[in-house]
PDB file of C-alpha atoms and ligand atoms in Angstrom:
ATOM      1  CA  MET A 247      -5.720   1.321  12.748  1.00 81.00           C
ATOM      2  CA  ARG A 248      -8.675  -0.694  12.320  1.00 82.00           C
ATOM      3  CA  HIS A 249     -11.315   1.815   9.580  1.00 85.00           C
ATOM      4  CA  VAL A 250     -14.754   0.120   9.317  1.00 85.00           C
ATOM      5  CA  VAL A 251     -15.483   1.078   5.394  1.00 89.00           C
ATOM      6  CA  GLY A 252     -18.703  -0.940   4.324  1.00 87.00           C
ATOM      7  CA  THR A 253     -20.553  -4.044   5.091  1.00 87.00           C
ATOM      8  CA  ILE A 254     -20.044  -7.393   3.486  1.00 88.00           C
ATOM      9  CA  ASP A 255     -23.430  -6.908   1.345  1.00 88.00           C
ATOM     10  CA  GLU A 256     -21.918  -4.258  -0.517  1.00 89.00           C
ATOM     11  CA  LEU A 257     -19.306  -6.458  -2.085  1.00 90.00           C
ATOM     12  CA  PRO A 258     -20.630  -9.569  -3.291  1.00 92.00           C
ATOM     13  CA  PRO A 259     -18.246 -12.502  -5.034  1.00 93.00           C
ATOM     14  CA  GLY A 260     -16.951 -11.101  -7.766  1.00 93.00           C
ATOM     15  CA  THR A 261     -16.670  -7.321  -6.883  1.00 95.00           C
ATOM     16  CA  ARG A 262     -14.891  -4.910  -5.856  1.00 96.00           C
ATOM     17  CA  LYS A 263     -15.055  -1.748  -3.962  1.00 94.00           C
ATOM     18  CA  LEU A 264     -13.006   1.239  -3.923  1.00 95.00           C
ATOM     19  CA  VAL A 265     -12.952   3.456  -0.862  1.00 93.00           C
ATOM     20  CA  THR A 266     -10.058   5.690   0.713  1.00 94.00           C
ATOM     21  CA  VAL A 267      -8.538   5.315   4.246  1.00 92.00           C
ATOM     22  CA  GLY A 268      -6.468   7.927   5.607  1.00 89.00           C
ATOM     23  CA  GLY A 269      -6.233  10.106   1.898  1.00 93.00           C
ATOM     24  CA  ARG A 270      -5.300   6.678   0.447  1.00 95.00           C
ATOM     25  CA  SER A 271      -7.171   4.906  -2.271  1.00 96.00           C
ATOM     26  CA  ILE A 272      -7.714   0.987  -1.421  1.00 95.00           C
ATOM     27  CA  GLY A 273      -9.322  -0.883  -3.619  1.00 95.00           C
ATOM     28  CA  ILE A 274     -11.054  -4.412  -2.711  1.00 95.00           C
ATOM     29  CA  PHE A 275     -12.030  -7.243  -3.794  1.00 93.00           C
ATOM     30  CA  ASN A 276     -14.127 -10.143  -3.065  1.00 93.00           C
ATOM     31  CA  VAL A 277     -12.482 -13.569  -4.606  1.00 93.00           C
ATOM     32  CA  ASP A 278     -15.229 -16.335  -4.408  1.00 90.00           C
ATOM     33  CA  GLY A 279     -15.396 -15.026  -0.526  1.00 90.00           C
ATOM     34  CA  GLU A 280     -11.911 -14.352  -0.002  1.00 91.00           C
ATOM     35  CA  LEU A 281     -11.288 -10.617   0.652  1.00 93.00           C
ATOM     36  CA  TYR A 282      -8.020  -9.244  -0.674  1.00 94.00           C
ATOM     37  CA  ALA A 283      -7.269  -4.978  -0.379  1.00 95.00           C
ATOM     38  CA  VAL A 284      -4.632  -3.297  -2.731  1.00 96.00           C
ATOM     39  CA  ARG A 285      -3.345  -0.229  -3.469  1.00 97.00           C
ATOM     40  CA  ASN A 286      -5.432   1.655  -6.100  1.00 97.00           C
ATOM     41  CA  LEU A 287      -1.910   3.418  -6.925  1.00 98.00           C
ATOM     42  CA  CYS A 288       0.352   1.528  -9.538  1.00 98.00           C
ATOM     43  CA  PRO A 289       3.950   2.007  -8.711  1.00 97.00           C
ATOM     44  CA  HIS A 290       4.782   2.270 -12.607  1.00 97.00           C
ATOM     45  CA  GLN A 291       3.847   5.781 -13.290  1.00 97.00           C
ATOM     46  CA  GLY A 292       0.716   5.853 -11.010  1.00 97.00           C
ATOM     47  CA  ALA A 293      -2.515   4.208 -12.742  1.00 98.00           C
ATOM     48  CA  GLN A 294      -5.553   3.109 -10.754  1.00 98.00           C
ATOM     49  CA  LEU A 295      -4.320  -0.176 -10.602  1.00 98.00           C
ATOM     50  CA  CYS A 296      -7.993  -1.394  -9.526  1.00 98.00           C
ATOM     51  CA  ALA A 297      -9.230  -0.584 -12.609  1.00 98.00           C
ATOM     52  CA  GLY A 298      -7.223  -3.396 -14.015  1.00 97.00           C
ATOM     53  CA  GLU A 299      -8.276  -7.079 -15.147  1.00 96.00           C
ATOM     54  CA  LEU A 300      -8.171  -9.784 -12.678  1.00 94.00           C
ATOM     55  CA  PHE A 301      -6.949 -13.086 -13.962  1.00 92.00           C
ATOM     56  CA  GLY A 302      -4.904 -15.945 -13.401  1.00 89.00           C
ATOM     57  CA  PRO A 303      -2.336 -16.795 -15.400  1.00 86.00           C
ATOM     58  CA  LEU A 304      -0.782 -19.354 -17.436  1.00 86.00           C
ATOM     59  CA  HIS A 305       2.520 -21.875 -16.462  1.00 85.00           C
ATOM     60  CA  SER A 306       4.658 -23.281 -19.145  1.00 90.00           C
ATOM     61  CA  ASP A 307       7.588 -25.333 -19.327  1.00 92.00           C
ATOM     62  CA  GLY A 308       7.977 -25.642 -22.960  1.00 93.00           C
ATOM     63  CA  PRO A 309       5.711 -25.331 -26.499  1.00 93.00           C
ATOM     64  CA  GLY A 310       2.698 -26.630 -26.214  1.00 91.00           C
ATOM     65  CA  ASP A 311       2.074 -27.154 -22.175  1.00 92.00           C
ATOM     66  CA  TYR A 312       0.204 -25.038 -20.952  1.00 89.00           C
ATOM     67  CA  ARG A 313      -1.384 -24.797 -17.619  1.00 88.00           C
ATOM     68  CA  TYR A 314      -4.125 -22.342 -16.163  1.00 86.00           C
ATOM     69  CA  SER A 315      -3.133 -21.272 -12.060  1.00 82.00           C
ATOM     70  CA  ALA A 316      -6.376 -21.161 -10.174  1.00 77.00           C
ATOM     71  CA  GLU A 317      -3.386 -20.353  -6.782  1.00 77.00           C
ATOM     72  CA  GLN A 318      -2.514 -17.273  -8.343  1.00 83.00           C
ATOM     73  CA  LEU A 319      -4.682 -14.133  -8.463  1.00 92.00           C
ATOM     74  CA  MET A 320      -2.863 -11.331 -11.114  1.00 95.00           C
ATOM     75  CA  LEU A 321      -3.939  -7.814 -11.570  1.00 97.00           C
ATOM     76  CA  ARG A 322      -3.066  -6.195 -14.720  1.00 97.00           C
ATOM     77  CA  CYS A 323      -2.793  -2.315 -14.594  1.00 98.00           C
ATOM     78  CA  PRO A 324      -5.058  -1.036 -17.327  1.00 98.00           C
ATOM     79  CA  TRP A 325      -2.341   1.546 -18.372  1.00 98.00           C
ATOM     80  CA  HIS A 326       1.011  -0.596 -19.119  1.00 98.00           C
ATOM     81  CA  GLY A 327      -0.138  -3.773 -18.170  1.00 97.00           C
ATOM     82  CA  TRP A 328       2.261  -4.434 -14.798  1.00 97.00           C
ATOM     83  CA  GLU A 329       0.768  -7.232 -13.684  1.00 97.00           C
ATOM     84  CA  PHE A 330       1.047  -8.042  -9.502  1.00 97.00           C
ATOM     85  CA  ASP A 331      -0.176 -10.848  -7.568  1.00 96.00           C
ATOM     86  CA  LEU A 332      -3.382  -9.865  -5.359  1.00 95.00           C
ATOM     87  CA  ARG A 333      -2.594 -12.158  -2.489  1.00 94.00           C
ATOM     88  CA  THR A 334       1.111 -10.889  -1.642  1.00 95.00           C
ATOM     89  CA  GLY A 335       1.446  -7.718  -4.015  1.00 97.00           C
ATOM     90  CA  ARG A 336       4.331  -8.973  -5.969  1.00 97.00           C
ATOM     91  CA  SER A 337       4.625  -8.089  -9.220  1.00 97.00           C
ATOM     92  CA  TRP A 338       5.078 -10.711 -11.934  1.00 93.00           C
ATOM     93  CA  PHE A 339       8.156  -9.654 -13.269  1.00 94.00           C
ATOM     94  CA  ASP A 340      10.189  -9.036  -9.974  1.00 96.00           C
ATOM     95  CA  PRO A 341       8.639  -9.777  -7.258  1.00 95.00           C
ATOM     96  CA  GLU A 342      11.135  -9.354  -4.134  1.00 96.00           C
ATOM     97  CA  LYS A 343      11.935  -5.484  -5.336  1.00 97.00           C
ATOM     98  CA  THR A 344       8.704  -4.669  -7.542  1.00 97.00           C
ATOM     99  CA  ARG A 345       5.639  -4.486  -5.151  1.00 97.00           C
ATOM    100  CA  VAL A 346       1.981  -2.912  -4.383  1.00 97.00           C
ATOM    101  CA  LYS A 347       0.538  -2.132  -1.030  1.00 96.00           C
ATOM    102  CA  ARG A 348      -1.622  -4.611   0.351  1.00 95.00           C
ATOM    103  CA  TYR A 349      -4.053  -4.795   3.352  1.00 94.00           C
ATOM    104  CA  GLU A 350      -5.309  -7.082   5.638  1.00 93.00           C
ATOM    105  CA  VAL A 351      -8.724  -7.245   5.463  1.00 92.00           C
ATOM    106  CA  THR A 352     -11.383  -8.899   7.367  1.00 90.00           C
ATOM    107  CA  VAL A 353     -14.888  -8.977   7.566  1.00 87.00           C
ATOM    108  CA  GLY A 354     -16.470  -8.087  11.731  1.00 82.00           C
ATOM    109  CA  ASP A 355     -18.737  -9.529  13.410  1.00 79.00           C
ATOM    110  CA  GLY A 356     -21.401  -7.220  13.547  1.00 75.00           C
ATOM    111  CA  ARG A 357     -20.624  -5.805  16.819  1.00 76.00           C
ATOM    112  CA  ARG A 358     -18.288  -2.962  17.286  1.00 70.00           C
ATOM    113  CA  GLU A 359     -16.352  -2.078  19.797  1.00 68.00           C
ATOM    114  CA  GLY A 360     -15.804   0.860  21.925  1.00 68.00           C
ATOM    115  CA  PRO A 361     -16.526   3.606  23.282  1.00 67.00           C
ATOM    116  CA  TYR A 362     -15.335   5.725  20.205  1.00 72.00           C
ATOM    117  CA  VAL A 363     -14.102   9.040  20.696  1.00 73.00           C
ATOM    118  CA  VAL A 364     -13.932  11.723  17.892  1.00 79.00           C
ATOM    119  CA  GLU A 365     -11.326  14.203  17.146  1.00 77.00           C
ATOM    120  CA  THR A 366     -11.187  17.259  18.254  1.00 81.00           C
ATOM    121  CA  TYR A 367      -9.726  20.103  17.823  1.00 81.00           C
ATOM    122  CA  PRO A 368      -8.925  23.535  20.654  1.00 77.00           C
ATOM    123  CA  VAL A 369     -11.056  26.722  19.527  1.00 73.00           C
ATOM    124  CA  GLU A 370     -10.951  29.942  20.052  1.00 71.00           C
ATOM    125  CA  SER A 371     -13.024  33.184  20.257  1.00 68.00           C
ATOM    126  CA  GLY A 372     -11.409  35.626  19.094  1.00 61.00           C
ATOM    127  CA  PRO A 373     -11.461  39.621  19.911  1.00 63.00           C
ATOM    128  CA  GLY A 374     -13.250  39.948  16.599  1.00 65.00           C
ATOM    129  CA  ARG A 375     -15.552  37.002  17.575  1.00 65.00           C
ATOM    130  CA  GLU A 376     -14.403  35.230  15.015  1.00 69.00           C
ATOM    131  CA  ILE A 377     -14.117  31.471  15.193  1.00 62.00           C
ATOM    132  CA  VAL A 378     -10.325  29.892  15.046  1.00 62.00           C
ATOM    133  CA  ILE A 379      -9.393  26.731  14.993  1.00 66.00           C
ATOM    134  CA  ASP A 380      -6.189  25.206  14.892  1.00 64.00           C
ATOM    135  CA  VAL A 381      -6.112  21.654  13.053  1.00 63.00           C
TER     136      VAL A 381
HETATM  137  S1  FES B 229       0.948   3.057 -14.880  1.00 58.66           S
HETATM  138 FE1  FES B 229       0.690   1.027 -14.258  1.00 58.66          FE
HETATM  139  S2  FES B 229       1.757  -0.580 -15.700  1.00 58.66           S
HETATM  140 FE2  FES B 229       2.620   1.847 -15.722  1.00 58.66          FE
END
């Protein structure tokens, strides 16, 4: 289900924003105009992962050799330093098994599709005139 969580004006390049959708805290990152969204919950011990540092890793084939990787964007958990690829959600140390949930995020064209329908609940008036709602 799609949710509108704000406007792009609220998330300029280089910033991040936390939103809550369906009871889940999700971090949305704008990296040079590209948007990424991941769950704000570290799979290790539950830290707020999206408060962590965002960086590009260094690669090395041996002593004295190091290359900065701009293709990967890593998010480091602020508690114990587990690192996750922001684009895929995969962890650095065990990419097949340890991941953080990622979400598709897009910018709409400003036109909302409708009609929108609000969720409703049956309401009854009891004998003491109390109002009862079933959720
Ligand atoms: S809670 Fe994130 S690395 Fe431990």
